[in-house]
C-alpha positions as a Python dict, from the first residue, in 0.01 Angstrom:
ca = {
    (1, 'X'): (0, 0, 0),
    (2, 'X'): (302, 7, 194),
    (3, 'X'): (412, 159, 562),
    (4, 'X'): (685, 426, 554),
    (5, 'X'): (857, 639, 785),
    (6, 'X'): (740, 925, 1013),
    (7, 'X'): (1028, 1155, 913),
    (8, 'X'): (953, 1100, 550),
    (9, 'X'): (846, 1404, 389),
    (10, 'X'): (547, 1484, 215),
    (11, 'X'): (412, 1772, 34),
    (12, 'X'): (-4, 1919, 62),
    (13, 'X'): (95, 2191, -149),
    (14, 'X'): (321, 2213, -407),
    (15, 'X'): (655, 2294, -265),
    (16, 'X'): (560, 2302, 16),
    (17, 'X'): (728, 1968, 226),
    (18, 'X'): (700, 1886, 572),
    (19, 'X'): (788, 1515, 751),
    (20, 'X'): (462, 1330, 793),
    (21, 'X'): (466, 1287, 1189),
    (22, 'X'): (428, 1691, 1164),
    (23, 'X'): (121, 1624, 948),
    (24, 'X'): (-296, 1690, 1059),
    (25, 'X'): (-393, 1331, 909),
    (26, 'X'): (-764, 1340, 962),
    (27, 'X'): (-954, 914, 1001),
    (28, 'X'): (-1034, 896, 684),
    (29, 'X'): (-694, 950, 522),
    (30, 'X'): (-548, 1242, 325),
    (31, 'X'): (-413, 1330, -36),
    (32, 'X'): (-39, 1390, -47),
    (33, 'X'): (276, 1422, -277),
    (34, 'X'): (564, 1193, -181),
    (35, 'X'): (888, 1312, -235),
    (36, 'X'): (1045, 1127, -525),
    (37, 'X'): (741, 893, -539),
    (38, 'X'): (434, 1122, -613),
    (39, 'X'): (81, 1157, -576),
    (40, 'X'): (-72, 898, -260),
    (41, 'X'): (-310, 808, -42),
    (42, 'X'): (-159, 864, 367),
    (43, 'X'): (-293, 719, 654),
    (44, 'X'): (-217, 710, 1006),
    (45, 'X'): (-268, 432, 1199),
    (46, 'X'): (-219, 357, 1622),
    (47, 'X'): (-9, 49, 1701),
    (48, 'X'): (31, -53, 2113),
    (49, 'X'): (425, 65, 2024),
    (50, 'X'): (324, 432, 1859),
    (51, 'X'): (171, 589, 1557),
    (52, 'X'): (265, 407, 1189),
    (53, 'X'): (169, 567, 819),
    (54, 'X'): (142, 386, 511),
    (55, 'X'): (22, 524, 172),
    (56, 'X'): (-191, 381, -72),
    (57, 'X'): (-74, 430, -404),
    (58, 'X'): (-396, 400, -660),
    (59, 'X'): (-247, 530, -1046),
    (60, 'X'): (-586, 449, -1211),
    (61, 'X'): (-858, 536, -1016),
    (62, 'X'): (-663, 865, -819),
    (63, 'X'): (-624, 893, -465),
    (64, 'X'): (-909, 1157, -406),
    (65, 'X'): (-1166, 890, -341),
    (66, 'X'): (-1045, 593, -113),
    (67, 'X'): (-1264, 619, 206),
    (68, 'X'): (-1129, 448, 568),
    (69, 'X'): (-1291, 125, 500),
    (70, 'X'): (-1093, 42, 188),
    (71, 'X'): (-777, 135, 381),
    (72, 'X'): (-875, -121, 681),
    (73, 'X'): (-980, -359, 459),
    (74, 'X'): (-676, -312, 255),
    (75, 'X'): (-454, -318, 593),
    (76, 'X'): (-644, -652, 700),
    (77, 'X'): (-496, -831, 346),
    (78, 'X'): (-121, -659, 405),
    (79, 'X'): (-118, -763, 767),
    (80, 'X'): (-216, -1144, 633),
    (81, 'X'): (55, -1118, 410),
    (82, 'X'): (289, -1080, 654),
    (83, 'X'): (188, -1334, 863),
    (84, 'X'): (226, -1555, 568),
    (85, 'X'): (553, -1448, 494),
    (86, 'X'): (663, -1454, 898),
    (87, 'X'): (510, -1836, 908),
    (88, 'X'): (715, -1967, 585),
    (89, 'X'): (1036, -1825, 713),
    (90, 'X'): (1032, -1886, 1074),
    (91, 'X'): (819, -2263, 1088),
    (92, 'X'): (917, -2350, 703),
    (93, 'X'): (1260, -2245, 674),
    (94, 'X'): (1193, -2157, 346),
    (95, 'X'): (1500, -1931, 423),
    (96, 'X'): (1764, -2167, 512),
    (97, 'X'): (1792, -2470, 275),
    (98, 'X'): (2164, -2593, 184),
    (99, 'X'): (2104, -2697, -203),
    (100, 'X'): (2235, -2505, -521),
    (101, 'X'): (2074, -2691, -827),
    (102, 'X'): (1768, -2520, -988),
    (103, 'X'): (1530, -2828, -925),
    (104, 'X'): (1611, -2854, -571),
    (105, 'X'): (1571, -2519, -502),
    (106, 'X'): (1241, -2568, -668),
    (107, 'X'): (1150, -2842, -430),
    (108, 'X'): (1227, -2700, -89),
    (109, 'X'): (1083, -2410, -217),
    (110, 'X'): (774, -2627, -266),
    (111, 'X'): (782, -2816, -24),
    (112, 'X'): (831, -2474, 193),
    (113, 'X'): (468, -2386, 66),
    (114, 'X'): (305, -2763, 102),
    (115, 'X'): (425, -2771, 441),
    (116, 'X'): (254, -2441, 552),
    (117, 'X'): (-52, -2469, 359),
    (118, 'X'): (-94, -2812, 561),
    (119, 'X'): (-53, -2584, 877),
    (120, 'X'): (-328, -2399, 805),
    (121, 'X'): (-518, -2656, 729),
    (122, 'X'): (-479, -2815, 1074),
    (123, 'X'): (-558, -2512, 1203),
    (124, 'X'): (-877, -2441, 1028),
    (125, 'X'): (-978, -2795, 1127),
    (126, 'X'): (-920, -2638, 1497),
    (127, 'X'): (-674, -2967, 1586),
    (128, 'X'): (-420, -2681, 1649),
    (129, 'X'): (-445, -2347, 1832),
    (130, 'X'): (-170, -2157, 1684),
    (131, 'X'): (75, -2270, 1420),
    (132, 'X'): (388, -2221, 1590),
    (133, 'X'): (251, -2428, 1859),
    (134, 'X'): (373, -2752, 1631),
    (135, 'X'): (769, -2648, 1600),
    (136, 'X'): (737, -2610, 1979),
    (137, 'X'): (606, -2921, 2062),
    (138, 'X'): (808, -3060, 1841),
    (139, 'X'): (1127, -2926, 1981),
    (140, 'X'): (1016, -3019, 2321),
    (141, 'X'): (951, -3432, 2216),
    (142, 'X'): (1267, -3397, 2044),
    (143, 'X'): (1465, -3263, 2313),
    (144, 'X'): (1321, -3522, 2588),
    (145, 'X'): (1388, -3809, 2341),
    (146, 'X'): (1730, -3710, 2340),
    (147, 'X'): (1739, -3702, 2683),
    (148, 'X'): (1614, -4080, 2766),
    (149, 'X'): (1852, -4194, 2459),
    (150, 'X'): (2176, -3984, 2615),
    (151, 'X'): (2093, -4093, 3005),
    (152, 'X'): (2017, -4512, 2864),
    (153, 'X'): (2203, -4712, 3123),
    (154, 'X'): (2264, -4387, 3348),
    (155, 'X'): (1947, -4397, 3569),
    (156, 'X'): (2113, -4181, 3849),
    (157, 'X'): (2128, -3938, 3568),
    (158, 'X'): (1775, -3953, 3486),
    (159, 'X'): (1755, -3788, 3852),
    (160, 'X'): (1821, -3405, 3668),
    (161, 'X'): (1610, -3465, 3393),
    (162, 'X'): (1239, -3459, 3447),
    (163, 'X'): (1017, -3400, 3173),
    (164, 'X'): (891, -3040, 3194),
    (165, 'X'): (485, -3029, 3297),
    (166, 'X'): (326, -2646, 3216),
    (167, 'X'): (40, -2623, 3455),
}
């Protein structure tokens, strides 16, 4: 399964191509040819932004048969994918370590993974709400630490900066 483009182009006939967005795509999916792809699965989903397709692509057991609940319940496991994938670059960096030698890479890239799955273990135990809660209470204890280190001595200072309270 993946999402593609409205403007792609699709054929219901042979020869016969016309962008998707152009396309009657009745709930429970419809039978296509993709140009330069071939024979899938289309659906049509609504977003709160607009209309998105993606096609299922099913070689061994043809795309004639794949009712609406095996898309949804395919689109639930894509969509946790990509929250996966959007947690382990944006809270675990996974992205942005600085090391070159296979074995390190190995570790952050492990460490990456450890460091997530004990995310989601704190929030399946309910101590946390939502993961990215963590980095930004972390950033915000890190931030007024450095604030009572850099005004030490300074007390007028100390005036300006008054820890934040969300009410």
């Amino acid at each position: 399964m993946f999402a593609v483009k409205s403007n792609r182009t699709v054929s219901v006939q042979k020869g016969d191509y016309q962008q998707m967005q152009s396309l009657e795509i009745p709930e429970e999916g419809r039978t296509v040819w993709l140009r330069n792809f071939g024979c899938v699965r289309l659906y049509r989903t609504r977003l709160k932004n607009g209309r998105r397709h993606y096609v299922v692509y099913t070689p061994h057991t043809g795309a004639d048969h794949s009712p609406r609940s095996d898309f949804d319940q395919l689109h639930q496991h894509h969509w946790a994918i990509e929250e996966y994938h959007r947690a382990l670059k944006q809270l675990c960096n996974i992205e942005r370590f600085q090391v070159r030698g296979e074995q390190q890479v190995r570790n952050s890239i492990f460490s990456a993974v450890f460091g997530d799955t004990c995310l989601q273990v704190m929030k399946l135990s309910e101590s946390l709400n939502s993961i990215y809660s963590v980095r930004k209470d972390a950033l915000k204890e890190a931030t007024w630490d450095f604030i009572k280190s850099f005004s030490e001595g300074e007390e007028w200072l100390r005036l300006f900066f008054v820890r934040a309270v969300n009410v």
